[in-house]
Amino acid sequence: MKTSIEKALNNQINAEIYSAYLYKSMEMYLQSIDLPGMANWMNVQTQEELAHAEGLIQFVNTRGGRVVLTTIDAPKKEWASAAEVFADAYEHEANVVTVKINKLVDLAIKEKDHAFNQFLQWYVAEQVEEEDNTSTLMKKLNRIGDHTPGLMQLDGQLAARVYKPPVIPGTSVGAP
Ligand code: FEO
Protein backbone atom coordinates (compact mmCIF):
# COMPACT_ATOMS: atom_id res chain seq x y z
CA MET A 1 0.00 0.00 0.00
CA LYS A 2 1.38 3.40 -0.99
CA THR A 3 2.28 5.77 1.86
CA SER A 4 -0.14 8.41 0.53
CA ILE A 5 -3.01 5.90 0.74
CA GLU A 6 -1.99 4.61 4.16
CA LYS A 7 -1.92 8.22 5.45
CA ALA A 8 -5.30 9.07 3.91
CA LEU A 9 -6.86 5.92 5.38
CA ASN A 10 -5.47 6.74 8.82
CA ASN A 11 -7.06 10.19 8.53
CA GLN A 12 -10.37 8.61 7.56
CA ILE A 13 -10.22 6.21 10.52
CA ASN A 14 -9.81 9.26 12.75
CA ALA A 15 -12.74 10.98 10.98
CA GLU A 16 -15.04 7.97 11.47
CA ILE A 17 -14.16 7.73 15.17
CA TYR A 18 -14.72 11.50 15.43
CA SER A 19 -18.17 10.97 13.84
CA ALA A 20 -18.92 8.36 16.51
CA TYR A 21 -17.81 10.85 19.17
CA LEU A 22 -19.95 13.63 17.66
CA TYR A 23 -23.06 11.42 17.55
CA LYS A 24 -22.41 10.28 21.12
CA SER A 25 -22.31 13.93 22.14
CA MET A 26 -25.60 14.51 20.31
CA GLU A 27 -27.04 11.50 22.15
CA MET A 28 -26.03 13.03 25.50
CA TYR A 29 -27.64 16.35 24.58
CA LEU A 30 -30.88 14.63 23.46
CA GLN A 31 -30.97 12.68 26.74
CA SER A 32 -30.56 15.96 28.62
CA ILE A 33 -33.67 17.42 26.96
CA ASP A 34 -35.73 14.26 27.58
CA LEU A 35 -35.89 12.86 24.06
CA PRO A 36 -34.77 9.25 24.73
CA GLY A 37 -35.95 7.92 21.36
CA MET A 38 -33.83 10.43 19.44
CA ALA A 39 -30.96 9.72 21.82
CA ASN A 40 -31.36 6.02 20.98
CA TRP A 41 -31.16 6.85 17.27
CA MET A 42 -27.85 8.62 17.91
CA ASN A 43 -26.60 5.71 20.02
CA VAL A 44 -27.15 3.38 17.06
CA GLN A 45 -25.50 5.94 14.77
CA THR A 46 -22.44 5.99 17.02
CA GLN A 47 -22.12 2.20 16.74
CA GLU A 48 -22.40 2.44 12.95
CA GLU A 49 -19.57 4.95 12.81
CA LEU A 50 -17.34 2.67 14.86
CA ALA A 51 -18.15 -0.13 12.39
CA HIS A 52 -17.15 2.18 9.50
CA ALA A 53 -13.82 2.80 11.28
CA GLU A 54 -13.34 -0.92 11.90
CA GLY A 55 -13.89 -1.68 8.20
CA LEU A 56 -11.15 0.78 7.27
CA ILE A 57 -8.83 -0.59 9.96
CA GLN A 58 -9.24 -4.12 8.64
CA PHE A 59 -8.60 -2.96 5.07
CA VAL A 60 -5.34 -1.24 6.07
CA ASN A 61 -4.21 -4.36 7.94
CA THR A 62 -5.14 -6.69 5.07
CA ARG A 63 -3.11 -4.59 2.65
CA GLY A 64 -0.05 -4.63 4.92
CA GLY A 65 -0.40 -1.03 6.13
CA ARG A 66 -0.09 0.27 9.66
CA VAL A 67 -2.93 1.89 11.56
CA VAL A 68 -1.82 4.65 13.92
CA LEU A 69 -4.51 6.05 16.20
CA THR A 70 -4.33 9.78 16.87
CA THR A 71 -6.09 12.42 18.94
CA ILE A 72 -9.84 12.71 18.46
CA ASP A 73 -11.08 16.30 18.57
CA ALA A 74 -13.66 17.19 21.22
CA PRO A 75 -17.13 17.31 19.64
CA LYS A 76 -19.67 20.10 19.95
CA LYS A 77 -21.71 19.59 23.12
CA GLU A 78 -24.59 22.07 23.11
CA TRP A 79 -27.41 22.64 20.65
CA ALA A 80 -30.52 24.83 20.75
CA SER A 81 -33.01 22.07 19.84
CA ALA A 82 -33.41 18.56 18.41
CA ALA A 83 -33.96 20.17 15.00
CA GLU A 84 -30.54 21.81 15.26
CA VAL A 85 -28.94 18.49 16.22
CA PHE A 86 -30.26 16.70 13.14
CA ALA A 87 -29.43 19.66 10.90
CA ASP A 88 -25.84 19.40 12.17
CA ALA A 89 -25.85 15.63 11.60
CA TYR A 90 -26.95 16.13 8.00
CA GLU A 91 -24.39 18.89 7.49
CA HIS A 92 -21.68 16.61 8.90
CA GLU A 93 -22.58 13.71 6.62
CA ALA A 94 -23.04 15.74 3.43
CA ASN A 95 -20.34 18.36 3.75
CA VAL A 96 -17.70 16.54 5.76
CA VAL A 97 -17.89 12.75 5.47
CA THR A 98 -19.07 12.46 1.86
CA VAL A 99 -16.48 15.02 0.76
CA LYS A 100 -13.75 13.01 2.51
CA ILE A 101 -14.88 9.70 0.98
CA ASN A 102 -14.98 11.28 -2.48
CA LYS A 103 -11.43 12.56 -1.98
CA LEU A 104 -10.31 9.03 -1.09
CA VAL A 105 -11.83 7.78 -4.36
CA ASP A 106 -9.97 10.56 -6.22
CA LEU A 107 -6.75 9.37 -4.58
CA ALA A 108 -7.42 5.72 -5.46
CA ILE A 109 -7.89 6.74 -9.10
CA LYS A 110 -4.80 8.98 -9.08
CA GLU A 111 -2.65 6.20 -7.60
CA LYS A 112 -4.31 3.56 -9.85
CA ASP A 113 -5.11 1.44 -6.79
CA HIS A 114 -8.12 -0.47 -8.10
CA ALA A 115 -8.55 -2.64 -4.99
CA PHE A 116 -8.73 0.50 -2.84
CA ASN A 117 -11.21 2.06 -5.24
CA GLN A 118 -13.39 -1.06 -5.20
CA PHE A 119 -13.29 -1.23 -1.39
CA LEU A 120 -14.35 2.43 -1.17
CA GLN A 121 -17.46 1.89 -3.27
CA TRP A 122 -19.28 0.47 -0.24
CA TYR A 123 -18.55 3.72 1.61
CA VAL A 124 -19.72 5.79 -1.37
CA ALA A 125 -23.08 3.98 -1.35
CA GLU A 126 -23.30 4.18 2.43
CA GLN A 127 -22.97 7.98 2.26
CA VAL A 128 -26.06 8.19 0.03
CA GLU A 129 -27.96 6.41 2.81
CA GLU A 130 -26.38 8.46 5.61
CA GLU A 131 -27.30 11.73 3.90
CA ASP A 132 -30.83 10.52 3.17
CA ASN A 133 -31.47 9.35 6.76
CA THR A 134 -30.25 12.55 8.38
CA SER A 135 -31.88 14.80 5.80
CA THR A 136 -35.27 13.08 6.25
CA LEU A 137 -35.12 13.53 10.02
CA MET A 138 -33.94 17.13 9.71
CA LYS A 139 -36.88 17.96 7.43
CA LYS A 140 -39.39 16.20 9.72
CA LEU A 141 -38.10 18.16 12.72
CA ASN A 142 -38.26 21.42 10.80
CA ARG A 143 -41.91 20.72 9.98
CA ILE A 144 -42.69 19.78 13.60
CA GLY A 145 -41.10 22.95 14.99
CA ASP A 146 -42.18 23.53 18.61
CA HIS A 147 -45.25 21.27 18.33
CA THR A 148 -44.76 19.02 21.40
CA PRO A 149 -47.10 16.14 20.37
CA GLY A 150 -45.32 15.92 16.99
CA LEU A 151 -41.95 15.87 18.73
CA MET A 152 -43.10 13.14 21.13
CA GLN A 153 -44.47 11.04 18.29
CA LEU A 154 -41.21 11.20 16.33
CA ASP A 155 -39.26 10.47 19.52
CA GLY A 156 -41.36 7.33 20.02
CA GLN A 157 -40.65 6.19 16.46
CA LEU A 158 -36.90 6.68 16.79
CA ALA A 159 -36.85 4.63 20.01
CA ALA A 160 -37.43 1.57 17.81
CA ARG A 161 -34.13 1.86 15.92
CA VAL A 162 -31.96 -1.19 16.65
CA TYR A 163 -28.29 -1.54 15.77
CA LYS A 164 -27.59 -4.04 13.02
CA PRO A 165 -23.92 -4.12 12.02
CA PRO A 166 -23.40 -3.03 8.42
CA VAL A 167 -21.95 -5.70 6.14
CA ILE A 168 -18.69 -4.26 4.77
CA PRO A 169 -17.33 -6.44 1.92
CA GLY A 170 -13.77 -7.65 2.33
CA THR A 171 -13.91 -7.34 6.13
CA SER A 172 -15.45 -9.29 9.00
CA VAL A 173 -17.71 -6.32 9.88
CA GLY A 174 -21.29 -7.57 9.80
CA ALA A 175 -20.22 -11.00 8.55
CA PRO A 176 -22.40 -13.84 9.93
FE1 FEO B 1 -19.25 6.96 8.62
FE2 FEO B 1 -21.91 8.56 8.96
O1 FEO B 1 -20.50 8.04 7.89
PDB file of C-alpha atoms and ligand atoms in Angstrom:
ATOM      1  CA  MET A   1       0.000   0.000   0.000  1.00  0.00           C
ATOM      2  CA  LYS A   2       1.384   3.396  -0.986  1.00  0.00           C
ATOM      3  CA  THR A   3       2.281   5.766   1.856  1.00  0.00           C
ATOM      4  CA  SER A   4      -0.142   8.413   0.533  1.00  0.00           C
ATOM      5  CA  ILE A   5      -3.006   5.902   0.743  1.00  0.00           C
ATOM      6  CA  GLU A   6      -1.992   4.613   4.165  1.00  0.00           C
ATOM      7  CA  LYS A   7      -1.916   8.215   5.445  1.00  0.00           C
ATOM      8  CA  ALA A   8      -5.301   9.069   3.913  1.00  0.00           C
ATOM      9  CA  LEU A   9      -6.861   5.924   5.383  1.00  0.00           C
ATOM     10  CA  ASN A  10      -5.469   6.744   8.816  1.00  0.00           C
ATOM     11  CA  ASN A  11      -7.062  10.186   8.527  1.00  0.00           C
ATOM     12  CA  GLN A  12     -10.371   8.612   7.558  1.00  0.00           C
ATOM     13  CA  ILE A  13     -10.221   6.209  10.518  1.00  0.00           C
ATOM     14  CA  ASN A  14      -9.811   9.262  12.754  1.00  0.00           C
ATOM     15  CA  ALA A  15     -12.741  10.977  10.980  1.00  0.00           C
ATOM     16  CA  GLU A  16     -15.044   7.970  11.473  1.00  0.00           C
ATOM     17  CA  ILE A  17     -14.163   7.735  15.167  1.00  0.00           C
ATOM     18  CA  TYR A  18     -14.723  11.498  15.435  1.00  0.00           C
ATOM     19  CA  SER A  19     -18.166  10.968  13.842  1.00  0.00           C
ATOM     20  CA  ALA A  20     -18.923   8.363  16.506  1.00  0.00           C
ATOM     21  CA  TYR A  21     -17.808  10.848  19.174  1.00  0.00           C
ATOM     22  CA  LEU A  22     -19.953  13.627  17.662  1.00  0.00           C
ATOM     23  CA  TYR A  23     -23.062  11.417  17.550  1.00  0.00           C
ATOM     24  CA  LYS A  24     -22.405  10.278  21.118  1.00  0.00           C
ATOM     25  CA  SER A  25     -22.305  13.935  22.142  1.00  0.00           C
ATOM     26  CA  MET A  26     -25.597  14.513  20.309  1.00  0.00           C
ATOM     27  CA  GLU A  27     -27.039  11.499  22.154  1.00  0.00           C
ATOM     28  CA  MET A  28     -26.028  13.025  25.499  1.00  0.00           C
ATOM     29  CA  TYR A  29     -27.640  16.348  24.581  1.00  0.00           C
ATOM     30  CA  LEU A  30     -30.882  14.629  23.457  1.00  0.00           C
ATOM     31  CA  GLN A  31     -30.969  12.685  26.736  1.00  0.00           C
ATOM     32  CA  SER A  32     -30.561  15.955  28.623  1.00  0.00           C
ATOM     33  CA  ILE A  33     -33.668  17.423  26.958  1.00  0.00           C
ATOM     34  CA  ASP A  34     -35.728  14.262  27.583  1.00  0.00           C
ATOM     35  CA  LEU A  35     -35.888  12.862  24.065  1.00  0.00           C
ATOM     36  CA  PRO A  36     -34.766   9.255  24.730  1.00  0.00           C
ATOM     37  CA  GLY A  37     -35.953   7.923  21.357  1.00  0.00           C
ATOM     38  CA  MET A  38     -33.832  10.431  19.444  1.00  0.00           C
ATOM     39  CA  ALA A  39     -30.960   9.717  21.824  1.00  0.00           C
ATOM     40  CA  ASN A  40     -31.363   6.016  20.979  1.00  0.00           C
ATOM     41  CA  TRP A  41     -31.159   6.852  17.270  1.00  0.00           C
ATOM     42  CA  MET A  42     -27.854   8.623  17.906  1.00  0.00           C
ATOM     43  CA  ASN A  43     -26.605   5.714  20.019  1.00  0.00           C
ATOM     44  CA  VAL A  44     -27.149   3.381  17.055  1.00  0.00           C
ATOM     45  CA  GLN A  45     -25.501   5.935  14.766  1.00  0.00           C
ATOM     46  CA  THR A  46     -22.440   5.986  17.025  1.00  0.00           C
ATOM     47  CA  GLN A  47     -22.123   2.203  16.740  1.00  0.00           C
ATOM     48  CA  GLU A  48     -22.401   2.436  12.950  1.00  0.00           C
ATOM     49  CA  GLU A  49     -19.572   4.953  12.809  1.00  0.00           C
ATOM     50  CA  LEU A  50     -17.335   2.666  14.859  1.00  0.00           C
ATOM     51  CA  ALA A  51     -18.152  -0.127  12.388  1.00  0.00           C
ATOM     52  CA  HIS A  52     -17.147   2.184   9.504  1.00  0.00           C
ATOM     53  CA  ALA A  53     -13.824   2.797  11.279  1.00  0.00           C
ATOM     54  CA  GLU A  54     -13.343  -0.925  11.900  1.00  0.00           C
ATOM     55  CA  GLY A  55     -13.893  -1.685   8.204  1.00  0.00           C
ATOM     56  CA  LEU A  56     -11.145   0.776   7.265  1.00  0.00           C
ATOM     57  CA  ILE A  57      -8.830  -0.593   9.959  1.00  0.00           C
ATOM     58  CA  GLN A  58      -9.235  -4.124   8.637  1.00  0.00           C
ATOM     59  CA  PHE A  59      -8.604  -2.963   5.067  1.00  0.00           C
ATOM     60  CA  VAL A  60      -5.337  -1.241   6.073  1.00  0.00           C
ATOM     61  CA  ASN A  61      -4.205  -4.362   7.940  1.00  0.00           C
ATOM     62  CA  THR A  62      -5.141  -6.688   5.073  1.00  0.00           C
ATOM     63  CA  ARG A  63      -3.108  -4.594   2.650  1.00  0.00           C
ATOM     64  CA  GLY A  64      -0.047  -4.627   4.919  1.00  0.00           C
ATOM     65  CA  GLY A  65      -0.402  -1.029   6.126  1.00  0.00           C
ATOM     66  CA  ARG A  66      -0.088   0.275   9.662  1.00  0.00           C
ATOM     67  CA  VAL A  67      -2.933   1.886  11.561  1.00  0.00           C
ATOM     68  CA  VAL A  68      -1.824   4.648  13.923  1.00  0.00           C
ATOM     69  CA  LEU A  69      -4.512   6.053  16.195  1.00  0.00           C
ATOM     70  CA  THR A  70      -4.327   9.782  16.869  1.00  0.00           C
ATOM     71  CA  THR A  71      -6.091  12.424  18.943  1.00  0.00           C
ATOM     72  CA  ILE A  72      -9.841  12.706  18.458  1.00  0.00           C
ATOM     73  CA  ASP A  73     -11.076  16.302  18.567  1.00  0.00           C
ATOM     74  CA  ALA A  74     -13.656  17.192  21.218  1.00  0.00           C
ATOM     75  CA  PRO A  75     -17.125  17.308  19.644  1.00  0.00           C
ATOM     76  CA  LYS A  76     -19.672  20.102  19.952  1.00  0.00           C
ATOM     77  CA  LYS A  77     -21.708  19.586  23.123  1.00  0.00           C
ATOM     78  CA  GLU A  78     -24.590  22.074  23.111  1.00  0.00           C
ATOM     79  CA  TRP A  79     -27.413  22.638  20.655  1.00  0.00           C
ATOM     80  CA  ALA A  80     -30.518  24.828  20.748  1.00  0.00           C
ATOM     81  CA  SER A  81     -33.006  22.070  19.835  1.00  0.00           C
ATOM     82  CA  ALA A  82     -33.406  18.557  18.415  1.00  0.00           C
ATOM     83  CA  ALA A  83     -33.955  20.173  15.005  1.00  0.00           C
ATOM     84  CA  GLU A  84     -30.541  21.811  15.260  1.00  0.00           C
ATOM     85  CA  VAL A  85     -28.941  18.486  16.221  1.00  0.00           C
ATOM     86  CA  PHE A  86     -30.256  16.702  13.136  1.00  0.00           C
ATOM     87  CA  ALA A  87     -29.432  19.664  10.897  1.00  0.00           C
ATOM     88  CA  ASP A  88     -25.842  19.398  12.175  1.00  0.00           C
ATOM     89  CA  ALA A  89     -25.851  15.627  11.603  1.00  0.00           C
ATOM     90  CA  TYR A  90     -26.950  16.133   8.000  1.00  0.00           C
ATOM     91  CA  GLU A  91     -24.387  18.887   7.487  1.00  0.00           C
ATOM     92  CA  HIS A  92     -21.676  16.608   8.905  1.00  0.00           C
ATOM     93  CA  GLU A  93     -22.582  13.709   6.622  1.00  0.00           C
ATOM     94  CA  ALA A  94     -23.045  15.743   3.431  1.00  0.00           C
ATOM     95  CA  ASN A  95     -20.341  18.360   3.752  1.00  0.00           C
ATOM     96  CA  VAL A  96     -17.698  16.541   5.759  1.00  0.00           C
ATOM     97  CA  VAL A  97     -17.891  12.748   5.470  1.00  0.00           C
ATOM     98  CA  THR A  98     -19.072  12.456   1.856  1.00  0.00           C
ATOM     99  CA  VAL A  99     -16.481  15.017   0.765  1.00  0.00           C
ATOM    100  CA  LYS A 100     -13.748  13.009   2.512  1.00  0.00           C
ATOM    101  CA  ILE A 101     -14.878   9.697   0.982  1.00  0.00           C
ATOM    102  CA  ASN A 102     -14.984  11.279  -2.481  1.00  0.00           C
ATOM    103  CA  LYS A 103     -11.434  12.562  -1.985  1.00  0.00           C
ATOM    104  CA  LEU A 104     -10.313   9.031  -1.095  1.00  0.00           C
ATOM    105  CA  VAL A 105     -11.828   7.778  -4.363  1.00  0.00           C
ATOM    106  CA  ASP A 106      -9.973  10.558  -6.224  1.00  0.00           C
ATOM    107  CA  LEU A 107      -6.753   9.373  -4.579  1.00  0.00           C
ATOM    108  CA  ALA A 108      -7.424   5.715  -5.465  1.00  0.00           C
ATOM    109  CA  ILE A 109      -7.892   6.742  -9.102  1.00  0.00           C
ATOM    110  CA  LYS A 110      -4.796   8.980  -9.076  1.00  0.00           C
ATOM    111  CA  GLU A 111      -2.654   6.195  -7.600  1.00  0.00           C
ATOM    112  CA  LYS A 112      -4.306   3.560  -9.853  1.00  0.00           C
ATOM    113  CA  ASP A 113      -5.106   1.438  -6.788  1.00  0.00           C
ATOM    114  CA  HIS A 114      -8.121  -0.470  -8.095  1.00  0.00           C
ATOM    115  CA  ALA A 115      -8.547  -2.638  -4.985  1.00  0.00           C
ATOM    116  CA  PHE A 116      -8.731   0.498  -2.843  1.00  0.00           C
ATOM    117  CA  ASN A 117     -11.212   2.064  -5.237  1.00  0.00           C
ATOM    118  CA  GLN A 118     -13.386  -1.060  -5.198  1.00  0.00           C
ATOM    119  CA  PHE A 119     -13.289  -1.228  -1.393  1.00  0.00           C
ATOM    120  CA  LEU A 120     -14.349   2.433  -1.173  1.00  0.00           C
ATOM    121  CA  GLN A 121     -17.461   1.891  -3.274  1.00  0.00           C
ATOM    122  CA  TRP A 122     -19.284   0.468  -0.235  1.00  0.00           C
ATOM    123  CA  TYR A 123     -18.551   3.717   1.614  1.00  0.00           C
ATOM    124  CA  VAL A 124     -19.716   5.786  -1.372  1.00  0.00           C
ATOM    125  CA  ALA A 125     -23.076   3.978  -1.351  1.00  0.00           C
ATOM    126  CA  GLU A 126     -23.298   4.184   2.433  1.00  0.00           C
ATOM    127  CA  GLN A 127     -22.972   7.981   2.262  1.00  0.00           C
ATOM    128  CA  VAL A 128     -26.060   8.192   0.027  1.00  0.00           C
ATOM    129  CA  GLU A 129     -27.961   6.410   2.814  1.00  0.00           C
ATOM    130  CA  GLU A 130     -26.376   8.460   5.611  1.00  0.00           C
ATOM    131  CA  GLU A 131     -27.304  11.730   3.902  1.00  0.00           C
ATOM    132  CA  ASP A 132     -30.827  10.519   3.169  1.00  0.00           C
ATOM    133  CA  ASN A 133     -31.474   9.349   6.758  1.00  0.00           C
ATOM    134  CA  THR A 134     -30.246  12.550   8.384  1.00  0.00           C
ATOM    135  CA  SER A 135     -31.883  14.799   5.798  1.00  0.00           C
ATOM    136  CA  THR A 136     -35.273  13.076   6.250  1.00  0.00           C
ATOM    137  CA  LEU A 137     -35.125  13.531  10.021  1.00  0.00           C
ATOM    138  CA  MET A 138     -33.938  17.129   9.710  1.00  0.00           C
ATOM    139  CA  LYS A 139     -36.884  17.959   7.430  1.00  0.00           C
ATOM    140  CA  LYS A 140     -39.392  16.204   9.717  1.00  0.00           C
ATOM    141  CA  LEU A 141     -38.105  18.162  12.721  1.00  0.00           C
ATOM    142  CA  ASN A 142     -38.261  21.422  10.797  1.00  0.00           C
ATOM    143  CA  ARG A 143     -41.908  20.719   9.977  1.00  0.00           C
ATOM    144  CA  ILE A 144     -42.689  19.777  13.601  1.00  0.00           C
ATOM    145  CA  GLY A 145     -41.096  22.948  14.990  1.00  0.00           C
ATOM    146  CA  ASP A 146     -42.181  23.530  18.610  1.00  0.00           C
ATOM    147  CA  HIS A 147     -45.246  21.270  18.328  1.00  0.00           C
ATOM    148  CA  THR A 148     -44.759  19.018  21.396  1.00  0.00           C
ATOM    149  CA  PRO A 149     -47.098  16.140  20.368  1.00  0.00           C
ATOM    150  CA  GLY A 150     -45.315  15.915  16.992  1.00  0.00           C
ATOM    151  CA  LEU A 151     -41.946  15.872  18.725  1.00  0.00           C
ATOM    152  CA  MET A 152     -43.104  13.141  21.133  1.00  0.00           C
ATOM    153  CA  GLN A 153     -44.475  11.041  18.289  1.00  0.00           C
ATOM    154  CA  LEU A 154     -41.207  11.199  16.331  1.00  0.00           C
ATOM    155  CA  ASP A 155     -39.264  10.471  19.519  1.00  0.00           C
ATOM    156  CA  GLY A 156     -41.361   7.329  20.018  1.00  0.00           C
ATOM    157  CA  GLN A 157     -40.651   6.191  16.460  1.00  0.00           C
ATOM    158  CA  LEU A 158     -36.902   6.680  16.791  1.00  0.00           C
ATOM    159  CA  ALA A 159     -36.855   4.631  20.013  1.00  0.00           C
ATOM    160  CA  ALA A 160     -37.426   1.573  17.805  1.00  0.00           C
ATOM    161  CA  ARG A 161     -34.125   1.858  15.924  1.00  0.00           C
ATOM    162  CA  VAL A 162     -31.963  -1.187  16.649  1.00  0.00           C
ATOM    163  CA  TYR A 163     -28.288  -1.544  15.769  1.00  0.00           C
ATOM    164  CA  LYS A 164     -27.587  -4.036  13.016  1.00  0.00           C
ATOM    165  CA  PRO A 165     -23.919  -4.117  12.015  1.00  0.00           C
ATOM    166  CA  PRO A 166     -23.403  -3.029   8.418  1.00  0.00           C
ATOM    167  CA  VAL A 167     -21.947  -5.704   6.142  1.00  0.00           C
ATOM    168  CA  ILE A 168     -18.694  -4.261   4.768  1.00  0.00           C
ATOM    169  CA  PRO A 169     -17.332  -6.440   1.922  1.00  0.00           C
ATOM    170  CA  GLY A 170     -13.765  -7.653   2.332  1.00  0.00           C
ATOM    171  CA  THR A 171     -13.914  -7.341   6.133  1.00  0.00           C
ATOM    172  CA  SER A 172     -15.446  -9.294   8.996  1.00  0.00           C
ATOM    173  CA  VAL A 173     -17.706  -6.321   9.878  1.00  0.00           C
ATOM    174  CA  GLY A 174     -21.287  -7.572   9.801  1.00  0.00           C
ATOM    175  CA  ALA A 175     -20.219 -11.004   8.546  1.00  0.00           C
ATOM    176  CA  PRO A 176     -22.397 -13.840   9.929  1.00  0.00           C
TER     177      PRO A 176
HETATM  178 FE1  FEO B   1     -19.250   6.965   8.619  1.00  0.00          FE
HETATM  179 FE2  FEO B   1     -21.905   8.564   8.962  1.00  0.00          FE
HETATM  180  O1  FEO B   1     -20.503   8.036   7.893  1.00  0.00           O
END
